[in-house]
CSV table of C-alpha atoms in Angstrom, one decimal:
chain,number,residue,atom,x,y,z
A,1,UNK,CA,0.0,0.0,0.0
A,2,UNK,CA,1.5,3.3,-1.1
A,3,UNK,CA,1.7,5.9,1.7
A,4,UNK,CA,2.4,9.6,1.3
A,5,UNK,CA,3.5,11.7,4.2
A,6,UNK,CA,3.6,15.4,4.0
A,7,UNK,CA,5.6,17.8,6.3
A,8,UNK,CA,6.8,21.3,6.4
A,9,UNK,CA,3.6,23.3,6.9
A,10,UNK,CA,3.1,25.9,9.5
A,11,UNK,CA,2.2,29.5,10.4
A,12,UNK,CA,4.1,32.2,8.5
A,13,UNK,CA,3.7,35.8,7.6
A,14,UNK,CA,2.9,37.2,4.2
A,15,UNK,CA,6.0,37.3,2.0
A,16,UNK,CA,7.7,34.4,3.7
A,17,UNK,CA,8.7,31.1,2.1
A,18,UNK,CA,7.9,27.5,3.0
A,19,UNK,CA,9.2,24.2,1.8
A,20,UNK,CA,6.8,21.3,1.9
A,21,UNK,CA,8.1,17.7,1.6
A,22,UNK,CA,6.2,14.5,0.8
A,23,UNK,CA,7.9,11.2,1.4
A,24,UNK,CA,6.5,8.1,-0.4
A,25,UNK,CA,6.7,4.5,0.7
A,26,UNK,CA,5.0,1.1,0.3
A,27,UNK,CA,5.5,0.5,-3.4
A,28,UNK,CA,5.0,-3.0,-4.6
A,29,UNK,CA,6.0,-4.0,-8.2
A,30,UNK,CA,6.5,-0.4,-9.1
A,31,UNK,CA,8.9,2.3,-8.1
A,32,UNK,CA,8.5,5.9,-7.1
A,33,UNK,CA,10.2,7.2,-10.2
A,34,UNK,CA,7.4,5.8,-12.4
A,35,UNK,CA,4.7,7.9,-10.7
A,36,UNK,CA,3.7,11.4,-11.6
A,37,UNK,CA,3.5,13.5,-8.4
A,38,UNK,CA,1.4,16.5,-7.6
A,39,UNK,CA,0.4,19.0,-4.9
A,40,UNK,CA,-3.1,20.2,-4.3
A,41,UNK,CA,-4.6,22.4,-1.7
A,42,UNK,CA,-7.9,22.9,-0.1
A,43,UNK,CA,-9.1,25.9,1.9
A,44,UNK,CA,-12.2,25.8,4.1
A,45,UNK,CA,-15.4,25.8,2.1
A,46,UNK,CA,-13.6,25.5,-1.2
A,47,UNK,CA,-12.9,22.8,-3.7
A,48,UNK,CA,-9.5,21.0,-3.9
A,49,UNK,CA,-7.3,23.1,-6.1
A,50,UNK,CA,-4.4,22.0,-8.3
A,51,UNK,CA,-1.0,23.6,-7.3
A,52,UNK,CA,1.7,21.8,-9.2
A,53,UNK,CA,2.7,18.5,-10.8
A,54,UNK,CA,5.8,16.8,-12.1
A,55,UNK,CA,6.3,13.9,-14.5
A,56,UNK,CA,8.2,10.8,-13.6
A,57,UNK,CA,11.9,10.8,-13.5
A,58,UNK,CA,12.1,14.5,-12.8
A,59,UNK,CA,10.6,15.6,-16.0
A,60,UNK,CA,8.3,18.4,-17.0
A,61,UNK,CA,6.6,20.5,-14.4
A,62,UNK,CA,3.1,21.9,-14.5
A,63,UNK,CA,1.5,24.9,-12.7
A,64,UNK,CA,-1.6,27.0,-12.9
A,65,UNK,CA,-0.8,30.4,-14.3
A,66,UNK,CA,-1.7,32.0,-10.9
A,67,UNK,CA,1.1,30.2,-9.1
A,68,UNK,CA,3.9,29.5,-11.6
A,69,UNK,CA,5.9,32.6,-10.6
A,70,UNK,CA,6.0,31.8,-6.8
A,71,UNK,CA,5.8,28.0,-6.5
A,72,UNK,CA,8.2,25.3,-7.7
A,73,UNK,CA,7.9,21.5,-7.6
A,74,UNK,CA,10.8,19.1,-7.7
A,75,UNK,CA,11.5,15.5,-6.9
A,76,UNK,CA,14.4,13.4,-5.5
A,77,UNK,CA,13.8,9.9,-6.8
A,78,UNK,CA,16.7,8.5,-4.7
A,79,UNK,CA,14.8,9.6,-1.6
A,80,UNK,CA,11.2,8.9,-2.8
A,81,UNK,CA,10.5,12.6,-2.1
A,82,UNK,CA,8.7,15.4,-3.8
A,83,UNK,CA,9.2,19.0,-2.7
A,84,UNK,CA,7.0,22.1,-3.1
A,85,UNK,CA,8.9,25.4,-2.6
A,86,UNK,CA,6.6,28.2,-2.0
A,87,UNK,CA,7.8,31.8,-2.1
A,88,UNK,CA,6.1,35.2,-1.5
A,89,UNK,CA,3.3,33.6,0.4
A,90,UNK,CA,0.0,35.4,0.6
A,91,UNK,CA,-2.9,35.0,3.0
A,92,UNK,CA,-4.9,33.5,0.1
A,93,UNK,CA,-2.4,30.6,0.0
A,94,UNK,CA,-3.8,29.5,3.4
A,95,UNK,CA,-5.0,25.9,3.0
A,96,UNK,CA,-4.3,22.3,3.7
A,97,UNK,CA,-1.7,21.1,1.2
A,98,UNK,CA,-1.9,17.5,-0.1
A,99,UNK,CA,0.6,15.4,-1.9
A,100,UNK,CA,-0.7,13.0,-4.6
A,101,UNK,CA,0.7,10.2,-6.8
A,102,UNK,CA,-0.7,9.0,-10.1
A,103,UNK,CA,0.0,7.7,-13.6
A,104,UNK,CA,0.0,11.0,-15.4
A,105,UNK,CA,0.6,14.6,-14.3
A,106,UNK,CA,-3.0,16.1,-14.3
A,107,UNK,CA,-4.8,19.1,-12.9
A,108,UNK,CA,-7.8,16.9,-12.0
A,109,UNK,CA,-7.6,15.5,-8.5
A,110,UNK,CA,-9.8,12.5,-9.5
A,111,UNK,CA,-6.9,11.1,-11.7
A,112,UNK,CA,-4.6,10.5,-8.8
A,113,UNK,CA,-4.5,7.2,-7.0
A,114,UNK,CA,-2.8,7.9,-3.7
A,115,UNK,CA,-3.0,10.9,-1.3
A,116,UNK,CA,-1.3,12.0,1.8
A,117,UNK,CA,-3.1,13.2,4.9
A,118,UNK,CA,-2.2,16.9,4.3
A,119,UNK,CA,-0.2,19.6,6.0
A,120,UNK,CA,-1.7,22.9,7.1
A,121,UNK,CA,-0.2,26.1,5.8
A,122,UNK,CA,-1.4,29.4,7.3
A,123,UNK,CA,-0.3,32.7,6.1
A,124,UNK,CA,-1.0,35.8,8.2
A,125,UNK,CA,-1.2,39.3,6.8
């Protein structure tokens, strides 16, 4: 059973940076570097929102236009880890951030097979 564990969330001030990590484990018959990885976020009362995705083997990255200048996704396949670097944080970035694994980098959350439990990011003004 694939498990994803996020860490790195917290309370920061507007303009600060945060680095979220997601460590994957429990693969059977398939390795981490064959999965596309992604980050989503969900604020209270809102739908889950696509934040970033990265293809297998450290390939192409994907972002919504609204975040591409401030957020960066990367992966370390040797450590089964995916990173989300967030810069210039704003109060509207406040949400629970989730790591996800799937067959293809996609903006649709339904297309991911595995999810972490989430990590809270709160940005004060």
